[in-house]
Coordinates of C-alpha atoms in Angstrom, one line a residue:
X1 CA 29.1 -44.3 60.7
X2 CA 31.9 -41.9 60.7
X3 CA 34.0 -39.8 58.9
X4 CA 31.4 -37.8 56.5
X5 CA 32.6 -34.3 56.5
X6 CA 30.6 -32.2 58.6
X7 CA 28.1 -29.1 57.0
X8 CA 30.7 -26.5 57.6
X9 CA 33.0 -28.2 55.1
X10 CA 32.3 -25.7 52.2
X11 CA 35.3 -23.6 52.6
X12 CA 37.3 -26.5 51.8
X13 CA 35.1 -27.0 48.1
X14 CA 37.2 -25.5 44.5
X15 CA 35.0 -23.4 43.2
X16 CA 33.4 -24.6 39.6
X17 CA 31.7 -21.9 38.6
X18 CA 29.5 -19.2 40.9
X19 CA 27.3 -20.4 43.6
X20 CA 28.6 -24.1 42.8
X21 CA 31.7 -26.3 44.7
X22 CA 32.5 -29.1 44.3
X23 CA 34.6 -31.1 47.1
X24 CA 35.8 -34.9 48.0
X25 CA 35.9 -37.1 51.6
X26 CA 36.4 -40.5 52.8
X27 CA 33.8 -42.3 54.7
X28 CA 34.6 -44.7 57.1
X29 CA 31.2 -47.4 56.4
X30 CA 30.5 -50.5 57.4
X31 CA 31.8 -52.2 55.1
X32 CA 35.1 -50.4 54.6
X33 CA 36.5 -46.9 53.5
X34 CA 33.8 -45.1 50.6
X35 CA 35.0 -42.0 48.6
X36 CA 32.2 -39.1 48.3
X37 CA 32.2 -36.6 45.5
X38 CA 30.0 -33.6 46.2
X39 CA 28.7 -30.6 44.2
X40 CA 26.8 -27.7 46.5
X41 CA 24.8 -25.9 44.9
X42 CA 23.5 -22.6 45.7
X43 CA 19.7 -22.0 44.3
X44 CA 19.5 -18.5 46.4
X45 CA 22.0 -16.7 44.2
X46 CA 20.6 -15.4 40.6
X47 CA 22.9 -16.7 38.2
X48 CA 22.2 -20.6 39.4
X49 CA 19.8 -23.0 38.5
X50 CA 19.7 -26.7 37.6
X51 CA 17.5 -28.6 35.1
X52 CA 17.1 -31.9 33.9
X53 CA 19.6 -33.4 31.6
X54 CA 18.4 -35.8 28.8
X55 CA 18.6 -36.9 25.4
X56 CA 16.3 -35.2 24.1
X57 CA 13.5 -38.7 23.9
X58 CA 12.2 -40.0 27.0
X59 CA 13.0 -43.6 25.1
X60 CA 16.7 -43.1 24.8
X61 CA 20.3 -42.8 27.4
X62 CA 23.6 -41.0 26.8
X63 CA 26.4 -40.5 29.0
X64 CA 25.9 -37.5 31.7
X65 CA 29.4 -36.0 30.4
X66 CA 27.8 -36.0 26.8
X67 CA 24.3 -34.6 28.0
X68 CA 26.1 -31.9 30.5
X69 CA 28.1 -30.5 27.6
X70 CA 25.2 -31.2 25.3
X71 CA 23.3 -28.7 27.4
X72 CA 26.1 -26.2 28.6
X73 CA 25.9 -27.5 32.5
X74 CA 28.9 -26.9 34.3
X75 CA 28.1 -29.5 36.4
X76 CA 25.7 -32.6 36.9
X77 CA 25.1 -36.1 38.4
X78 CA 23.2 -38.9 37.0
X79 CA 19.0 -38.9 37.6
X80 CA 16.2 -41.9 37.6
X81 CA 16.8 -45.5 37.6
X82 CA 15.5 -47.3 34.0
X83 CA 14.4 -50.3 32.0
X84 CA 17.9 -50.9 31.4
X85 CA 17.2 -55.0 30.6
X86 CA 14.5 -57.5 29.3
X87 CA 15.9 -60.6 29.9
X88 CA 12.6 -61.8 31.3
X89 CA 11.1 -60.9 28.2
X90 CA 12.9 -62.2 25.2
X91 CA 12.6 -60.8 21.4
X92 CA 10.9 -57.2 23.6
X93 CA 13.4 -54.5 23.4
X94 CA 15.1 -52.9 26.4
X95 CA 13.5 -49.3 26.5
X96 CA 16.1 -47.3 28.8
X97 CA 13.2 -45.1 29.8
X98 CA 13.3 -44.0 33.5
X99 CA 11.0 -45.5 35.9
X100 CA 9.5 -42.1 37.8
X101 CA 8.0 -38.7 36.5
X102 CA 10.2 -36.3 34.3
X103 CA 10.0 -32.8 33.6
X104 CA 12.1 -30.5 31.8
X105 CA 12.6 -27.2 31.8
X106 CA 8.9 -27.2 32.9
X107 CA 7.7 -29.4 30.3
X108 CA 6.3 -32.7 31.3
X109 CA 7.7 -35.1 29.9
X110 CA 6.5 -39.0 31.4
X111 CA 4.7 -40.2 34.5
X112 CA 5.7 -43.1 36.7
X113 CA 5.4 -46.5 36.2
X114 CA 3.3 -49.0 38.5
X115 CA 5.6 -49.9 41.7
X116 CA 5.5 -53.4 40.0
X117 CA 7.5 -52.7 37.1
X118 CA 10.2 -50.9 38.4
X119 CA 13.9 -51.1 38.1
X120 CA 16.7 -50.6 41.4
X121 CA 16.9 -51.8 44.8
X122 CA 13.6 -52.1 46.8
X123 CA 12.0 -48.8 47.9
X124 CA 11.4 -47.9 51.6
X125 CA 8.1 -48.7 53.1
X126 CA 5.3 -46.3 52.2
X127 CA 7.2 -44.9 49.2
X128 CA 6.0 -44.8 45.5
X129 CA 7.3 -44.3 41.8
X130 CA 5.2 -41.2 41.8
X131 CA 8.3 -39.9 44.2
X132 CA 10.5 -37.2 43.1
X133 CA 13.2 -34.5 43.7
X134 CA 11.5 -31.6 41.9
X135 CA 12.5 -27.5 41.6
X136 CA 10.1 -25.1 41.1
X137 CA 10.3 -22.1 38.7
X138 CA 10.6 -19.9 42.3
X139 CA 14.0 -21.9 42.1
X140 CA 13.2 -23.7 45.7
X141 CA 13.6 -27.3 45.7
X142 CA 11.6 -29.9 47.5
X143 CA 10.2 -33.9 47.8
X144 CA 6.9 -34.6 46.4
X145 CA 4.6 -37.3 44.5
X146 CA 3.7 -36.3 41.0
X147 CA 0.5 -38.1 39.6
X148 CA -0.7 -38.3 36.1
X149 CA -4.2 -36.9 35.9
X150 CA -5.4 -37.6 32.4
X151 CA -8.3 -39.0 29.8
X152 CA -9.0 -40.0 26.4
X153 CA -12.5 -38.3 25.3
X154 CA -15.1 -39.4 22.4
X155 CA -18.4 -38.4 21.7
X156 CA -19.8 -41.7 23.2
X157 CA -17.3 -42.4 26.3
X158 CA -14.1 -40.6 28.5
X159 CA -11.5 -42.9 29.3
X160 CA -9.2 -42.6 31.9
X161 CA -5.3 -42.4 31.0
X162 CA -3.3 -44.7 32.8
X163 CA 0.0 -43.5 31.8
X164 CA 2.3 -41.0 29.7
X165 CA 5.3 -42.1 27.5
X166 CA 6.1 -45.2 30.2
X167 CA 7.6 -48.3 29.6
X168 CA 5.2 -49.9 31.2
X169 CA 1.3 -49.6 31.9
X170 CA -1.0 -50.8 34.2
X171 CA -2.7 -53.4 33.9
X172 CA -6.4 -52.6 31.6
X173 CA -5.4 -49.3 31.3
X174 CA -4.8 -47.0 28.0
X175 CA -1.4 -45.4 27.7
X176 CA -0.5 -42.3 25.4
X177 CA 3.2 -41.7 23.3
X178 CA 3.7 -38.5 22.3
X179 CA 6.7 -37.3 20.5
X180 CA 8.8 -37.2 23.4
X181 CA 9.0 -40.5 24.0
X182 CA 11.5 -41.4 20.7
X183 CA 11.8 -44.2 18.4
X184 CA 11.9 -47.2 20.3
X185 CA 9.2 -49.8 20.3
X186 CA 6.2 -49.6 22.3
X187 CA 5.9 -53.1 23.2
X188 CA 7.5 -53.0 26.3
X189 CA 4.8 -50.8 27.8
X190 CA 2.1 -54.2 27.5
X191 CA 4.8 -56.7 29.7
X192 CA 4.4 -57.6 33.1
X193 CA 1.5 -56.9 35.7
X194 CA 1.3 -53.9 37.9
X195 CA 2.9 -56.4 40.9
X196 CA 5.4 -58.4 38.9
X197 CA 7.6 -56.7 36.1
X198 CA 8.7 -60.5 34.9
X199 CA 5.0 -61.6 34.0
X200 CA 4.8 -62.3 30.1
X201 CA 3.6 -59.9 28.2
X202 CA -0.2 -59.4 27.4
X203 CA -2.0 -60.9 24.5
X204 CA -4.7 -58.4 24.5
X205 CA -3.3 -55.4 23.3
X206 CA -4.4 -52.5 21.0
X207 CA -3.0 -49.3 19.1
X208 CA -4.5 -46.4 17.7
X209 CA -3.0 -43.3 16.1
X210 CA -4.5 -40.0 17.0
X211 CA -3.4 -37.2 14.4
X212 CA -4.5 -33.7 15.1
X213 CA -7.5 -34.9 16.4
X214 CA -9.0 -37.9 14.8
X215 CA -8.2 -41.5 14.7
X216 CA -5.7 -41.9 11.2
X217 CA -5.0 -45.6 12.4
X218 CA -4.8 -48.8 14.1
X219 CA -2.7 -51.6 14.7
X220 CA -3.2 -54.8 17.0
X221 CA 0.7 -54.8 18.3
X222 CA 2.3 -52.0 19.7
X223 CA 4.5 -50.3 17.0
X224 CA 8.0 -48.4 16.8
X225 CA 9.5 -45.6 15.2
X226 CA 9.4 -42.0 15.8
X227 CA 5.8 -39.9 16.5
X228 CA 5.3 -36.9 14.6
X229 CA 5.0 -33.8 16.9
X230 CA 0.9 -33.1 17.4
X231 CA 0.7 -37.3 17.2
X232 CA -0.3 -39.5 19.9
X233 CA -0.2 -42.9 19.9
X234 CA -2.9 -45.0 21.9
X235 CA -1.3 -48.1 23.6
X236 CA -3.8 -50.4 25.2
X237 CA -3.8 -53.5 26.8
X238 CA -6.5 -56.0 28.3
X239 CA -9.4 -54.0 28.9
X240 CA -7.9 -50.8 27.9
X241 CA -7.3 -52.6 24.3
X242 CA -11.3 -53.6 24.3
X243 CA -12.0 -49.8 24.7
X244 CA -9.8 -48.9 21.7
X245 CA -11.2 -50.9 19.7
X246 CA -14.4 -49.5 19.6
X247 CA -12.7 -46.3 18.1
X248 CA -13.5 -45.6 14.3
X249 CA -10.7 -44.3 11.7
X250 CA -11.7 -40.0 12.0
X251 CA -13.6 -40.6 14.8
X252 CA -12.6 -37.5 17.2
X253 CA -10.8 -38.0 20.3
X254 CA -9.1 -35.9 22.5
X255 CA -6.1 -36.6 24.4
X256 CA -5.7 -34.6 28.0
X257 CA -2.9 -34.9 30.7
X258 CA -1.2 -33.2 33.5
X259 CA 1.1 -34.0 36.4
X260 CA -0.6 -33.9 40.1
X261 CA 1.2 -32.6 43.0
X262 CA 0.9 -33.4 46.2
X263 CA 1.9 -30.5 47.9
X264 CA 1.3 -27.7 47.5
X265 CA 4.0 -24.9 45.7
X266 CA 5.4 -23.1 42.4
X267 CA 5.1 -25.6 39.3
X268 CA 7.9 -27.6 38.6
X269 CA 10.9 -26.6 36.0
X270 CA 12.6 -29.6 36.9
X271 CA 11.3 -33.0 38.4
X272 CA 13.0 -36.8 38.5
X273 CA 12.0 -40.0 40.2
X274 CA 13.9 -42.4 42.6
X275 CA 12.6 -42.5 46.3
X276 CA 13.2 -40.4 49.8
X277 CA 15.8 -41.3 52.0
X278 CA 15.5 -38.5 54.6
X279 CA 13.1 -36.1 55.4
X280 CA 12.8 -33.2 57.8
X281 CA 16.5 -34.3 59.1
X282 CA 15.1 -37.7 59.4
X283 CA 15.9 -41.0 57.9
X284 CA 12.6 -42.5 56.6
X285 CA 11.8 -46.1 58.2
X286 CA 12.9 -48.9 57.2
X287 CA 15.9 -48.2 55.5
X288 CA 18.1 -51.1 54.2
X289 CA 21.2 -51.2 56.5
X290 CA 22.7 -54.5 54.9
X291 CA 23.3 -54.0 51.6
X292 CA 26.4 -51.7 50.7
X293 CA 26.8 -50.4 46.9
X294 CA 27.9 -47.3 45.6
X295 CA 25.3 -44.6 45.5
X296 CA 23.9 -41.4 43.7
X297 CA 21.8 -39.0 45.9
X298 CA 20.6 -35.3 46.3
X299 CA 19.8 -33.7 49.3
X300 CA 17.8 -30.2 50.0
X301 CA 19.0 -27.9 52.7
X302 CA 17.9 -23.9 53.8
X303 CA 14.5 -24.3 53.1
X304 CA 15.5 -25.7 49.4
X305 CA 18.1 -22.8 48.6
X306 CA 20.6 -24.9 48.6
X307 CA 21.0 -28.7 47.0
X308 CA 24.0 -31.2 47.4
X309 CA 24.6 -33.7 45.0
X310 CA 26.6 -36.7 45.9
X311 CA 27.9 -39.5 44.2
X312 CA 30.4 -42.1 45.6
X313 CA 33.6 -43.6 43.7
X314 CA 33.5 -46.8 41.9
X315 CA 36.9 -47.9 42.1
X316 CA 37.8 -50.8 43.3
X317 CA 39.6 -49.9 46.5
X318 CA 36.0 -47.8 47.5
X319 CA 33.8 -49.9 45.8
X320 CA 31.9 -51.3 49.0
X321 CA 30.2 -48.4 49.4
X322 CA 27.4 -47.6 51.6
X323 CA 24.0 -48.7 52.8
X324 CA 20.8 -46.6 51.9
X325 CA 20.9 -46.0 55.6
X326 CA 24.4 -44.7 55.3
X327 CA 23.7 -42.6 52.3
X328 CA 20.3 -40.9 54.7
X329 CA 22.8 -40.6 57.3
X330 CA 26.0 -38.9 55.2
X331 CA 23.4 -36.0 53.5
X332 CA 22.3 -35.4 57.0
X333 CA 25.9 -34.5 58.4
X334 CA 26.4 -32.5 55.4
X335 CA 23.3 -30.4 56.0
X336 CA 20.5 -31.8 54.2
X337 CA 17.3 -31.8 56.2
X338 CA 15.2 -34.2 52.8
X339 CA 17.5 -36.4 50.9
X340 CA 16.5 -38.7 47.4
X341 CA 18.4 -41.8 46.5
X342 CA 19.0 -41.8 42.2
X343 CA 20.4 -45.4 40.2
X344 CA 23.8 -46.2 41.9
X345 CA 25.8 -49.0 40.8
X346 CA 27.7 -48.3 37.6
X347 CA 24.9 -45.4 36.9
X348 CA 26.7 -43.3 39.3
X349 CA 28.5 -40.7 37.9
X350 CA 29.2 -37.2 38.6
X351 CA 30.6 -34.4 36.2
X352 CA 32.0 -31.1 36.7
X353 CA 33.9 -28.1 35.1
X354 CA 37.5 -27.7 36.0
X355 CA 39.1 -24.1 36.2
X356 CA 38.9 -22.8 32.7
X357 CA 37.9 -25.5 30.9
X358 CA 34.8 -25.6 28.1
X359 CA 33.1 -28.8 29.4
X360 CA 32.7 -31.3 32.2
X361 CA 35.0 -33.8 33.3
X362 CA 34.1 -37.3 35.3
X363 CA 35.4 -36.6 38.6
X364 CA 34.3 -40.1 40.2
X365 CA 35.3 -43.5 38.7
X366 CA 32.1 -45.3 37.8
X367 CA 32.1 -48.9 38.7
X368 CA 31.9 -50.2 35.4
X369 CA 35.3 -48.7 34.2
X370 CA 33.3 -46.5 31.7
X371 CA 30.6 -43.7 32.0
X372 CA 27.2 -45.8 31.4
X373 CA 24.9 -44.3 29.0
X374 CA 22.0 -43.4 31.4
X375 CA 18.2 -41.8 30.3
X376 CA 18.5 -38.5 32.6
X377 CA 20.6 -36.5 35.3
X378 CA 20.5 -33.3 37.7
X379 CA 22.1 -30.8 35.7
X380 CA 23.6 -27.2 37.3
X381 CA 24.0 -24.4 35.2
X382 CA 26.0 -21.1 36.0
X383 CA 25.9 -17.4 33.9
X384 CA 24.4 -14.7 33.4
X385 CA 21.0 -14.2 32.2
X386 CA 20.0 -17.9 33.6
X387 CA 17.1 -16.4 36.0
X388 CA 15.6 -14.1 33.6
X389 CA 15.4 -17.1 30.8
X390 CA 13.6 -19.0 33.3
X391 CA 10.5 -16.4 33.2

C-alpha cells in the first residue's frame, strides 16, 4: 500500500480545539483510492482528555454527533461493534449493546461477551472480546484485556458471575443487570451458545430481583423495563437458572464485581472493546488481507501521549476501502506503534468542531447515507479545568 500520509503530516492538520487536529488523505488500497479522516490527539498537554461517549444505558445507541454534543466533546469517532440484529432469533429483541468491556469516566459499566456471540468481522488469531483501547486516569493510553471478576454470595453457597449487563451470557452461568444496562429486555442475554451466537435460545432460564440486599422477586423469563438504581437483576440460564432457583424471597445475597486487567498500570477512566490490529509497530498475525470495507480505528503513539483516530469515507467513489491489514499498516505510517480496529461499515463515523462553532459536525460520509445510531464512541474533550475534574 501507498499513499498514507507519513507521521510528520501534523503541520498540515486545522486546528479543532488545543492539543487536537484534525486532517484528510487519500490512500491508494488495493482495491482502489480510500479517503482517511484523522483526529490527533494530544494526551500530554493538560487541557485534553478523551472519554467514552454513550447514551447514558449500556442497552441503547444514538448517533456520535448527538452523543458528542450531548457530552460537550469537540471531537469523537464511533466505539464497540454491537447486537445490532436478531434475525436468527425471531420475536427476541435486538439489544444494541456493545460486544466488549465499557467504562466511563472510570465507572464500569459491562464486560465482554463470550467470543461466540459476538458481532463484526472475524477477530485475529489469539485475540478475545475481553480486548480493549483503554486510558488511564494518568491520562496514558494503552491495549489491554479487561476480565470480569465477580460472585453472587448466600449464606449456603458463592456463585460465580459470568457476566455484567451483556447481551449475552455464557452458557450455565449467572449474569447481573444493574441500572446501567436500560430498559430493554433481558432475553437476549439466554440466546445462543458460547461458540455459536445463532443457537436458539435456552429453555432453562431463571430471574431473580436483588433489592438492597435481599431477594424481592422472581420470574422464570427474563424481563424488561428499567432497574432501579441499588437493583440487580439475576439472569440465569441452564445451570446458572438451577442455582437461582434455590434462592428464597428475603433471602440475602450479595452481588460483587470488578474488571481484571491484564497489565499492569493506572485504572482505567475510559475503556472500549473491538480487537488489536498492531502492536509494538507490528501488525498482529493473521490479519485479513482480502476483504476491503470501510474502517474505524485508533492508534496509540509516544508511549500513549498521543492517540489518532481514523475513520475512512463512505462515499461511493471511496467506498472500497481497506483491508484490516491495510488499516494495521496506515496507523503505522502515521505513527502509531499499537493500533485497535472499532465497527466499520456504516458505523463509521467521525465528528469534529469547526472554527467557532458550538457543536460537532460529520466530517466523513458514512456508508449508509445517514449517521447510524451506534451504542458508544471515543470522545475528545478540550478546556480548561478538564485535568483537575479528572482527580
Amino acid at each position: 500500500m501507498t499513499g498514507a500520509a507519513p507521521a510528520g503530516a501534523v503541520q498540515k492538520g486545522v486546528r479543532v480545539a488545543p492539543g487536537v487536529t484534525y486532517e484528510e488523505f487519500d490512500i491508494k488500497a488495493a482495491k482502489g483510492v480510500t479517503h482517511a479522516h484523522v483526529l490527533r490527539v494530544d494526551l500530554g498537554n493538560p487541557r485534553v482528555r478523551v472519554d467514552l461517549l454513550y447514551p447514558g444505558a449500556v442497552a441503547s445507541r444514538a448517533q456520535v454527533s448527538r452523543m458528542a454534543d450531548a457530552q460537550g466533546a469537540v471531537a469523537g469517532v464511533n466505539g464497540d461493534f454491537f447486537n445490532i440484529t436478531e434475525a436468527q432469533h425471531p420475536g427476541v429483541e435486538a439489544t444494541g449493546a456493545s460486544v466488549g468491556p465499557a467504562i466511563a469516566a472510570g465507572r464500569t459499566l459491562k464486560a465482554a461477551v463470550p467470543n461466540g456471540q459476538r458481532f463484526g468481522p472475524a477477530m485475529p488469531p489469539g485475540t478475545t472480546t475481553e480486548a480493549v483501547f483503554g486510558v488511564g486516569t494518568d491520562g496514558v493510553a494503552r491495549l489491554d484485556r479487561l476480565a470480569l471478576d465477580g460472585s453472587v454470595r448466600t449464606a449456603e453457597a458463592q456463585l460465580p458471575l459470568g457476566g455484567l449487563n451483556q447481551y449475552a451470557l455464557p452458557v450455565g452461568s449467572v449474569g447481573a443487570f444493574t441500572s446501567d444496562w436500560g430498559s430493554v429486555s433481558r432475553l437476549r442475554a439466554t440466546c445462543g451458545t458460547d461458540t455459536d451466537r445463532a443457537a436458539p435460545c435456552s429453555t432453562d432460564t431463571y430471574e431473580v430481583t436483588v433489592r438492597d440486599g435481599k431477594v424481592v422477586s422472581a420470574a422464570d423469563t427474563p424481563g424488561s423495563g428499567p432497574i432501579a438504581p441499588g437493583t440487580t437483576v439475576l439472569v440465569g440460564r441452564e445451570d446458572g437458572a438451577q442455582q437461582l432457583r434455590k434462592l428464597a424471597a428475603d433471602e440475602a445475597v450479595e452481588v460483587e464485581y470488578r474488571l481484571v486487567a491484564a497489565t499492569d498500570g493506572a485504572a482505567y477512566r475510559l475503556a472500549l472493546g473491538g480487537y488489536p490490529v498492531l502492536t509494538g509497530g507490528r501488525p498482529l498475525p493473521g490479519l485479513d488481507d482480502t476483504t476491503s470495507a470501510v474502517r474505524t480505528a485508533v492508534g496509540i503513539a509516544d508511549g500513549g501521549r498521543r492517540v489518532l483516530l481514523l475513520a475512512l469515507d463512505g462515499a461511493a467513489a471511496y467506498r472500497s476501502g481497506l483491508t484490516i491489514a491495510e488499516v494495521a499498516d496506515t496507523m503505522r505510517k502515521l505513527g502509531s506503534d499499537d493500533a485497535f480496529s472499532l465497527d466499520g461499515g456504516g458505523s463509521s463515523t467521525l465528528v469534529a468542531r469547526r472554527v467557532g462553532a458550538g457543536s460537532v459536525s460529520v466530517r466523513n460520509h458514512p456508508s449508509g447515507g445517514a449517521e447510524r445510531a451506534v451504542p458508544n464512541g471515543i470522545g475528545v474533550f478540550s478546556g480548561r479545568g478538564v485535568r483537575a475534574a479528572d482527580r
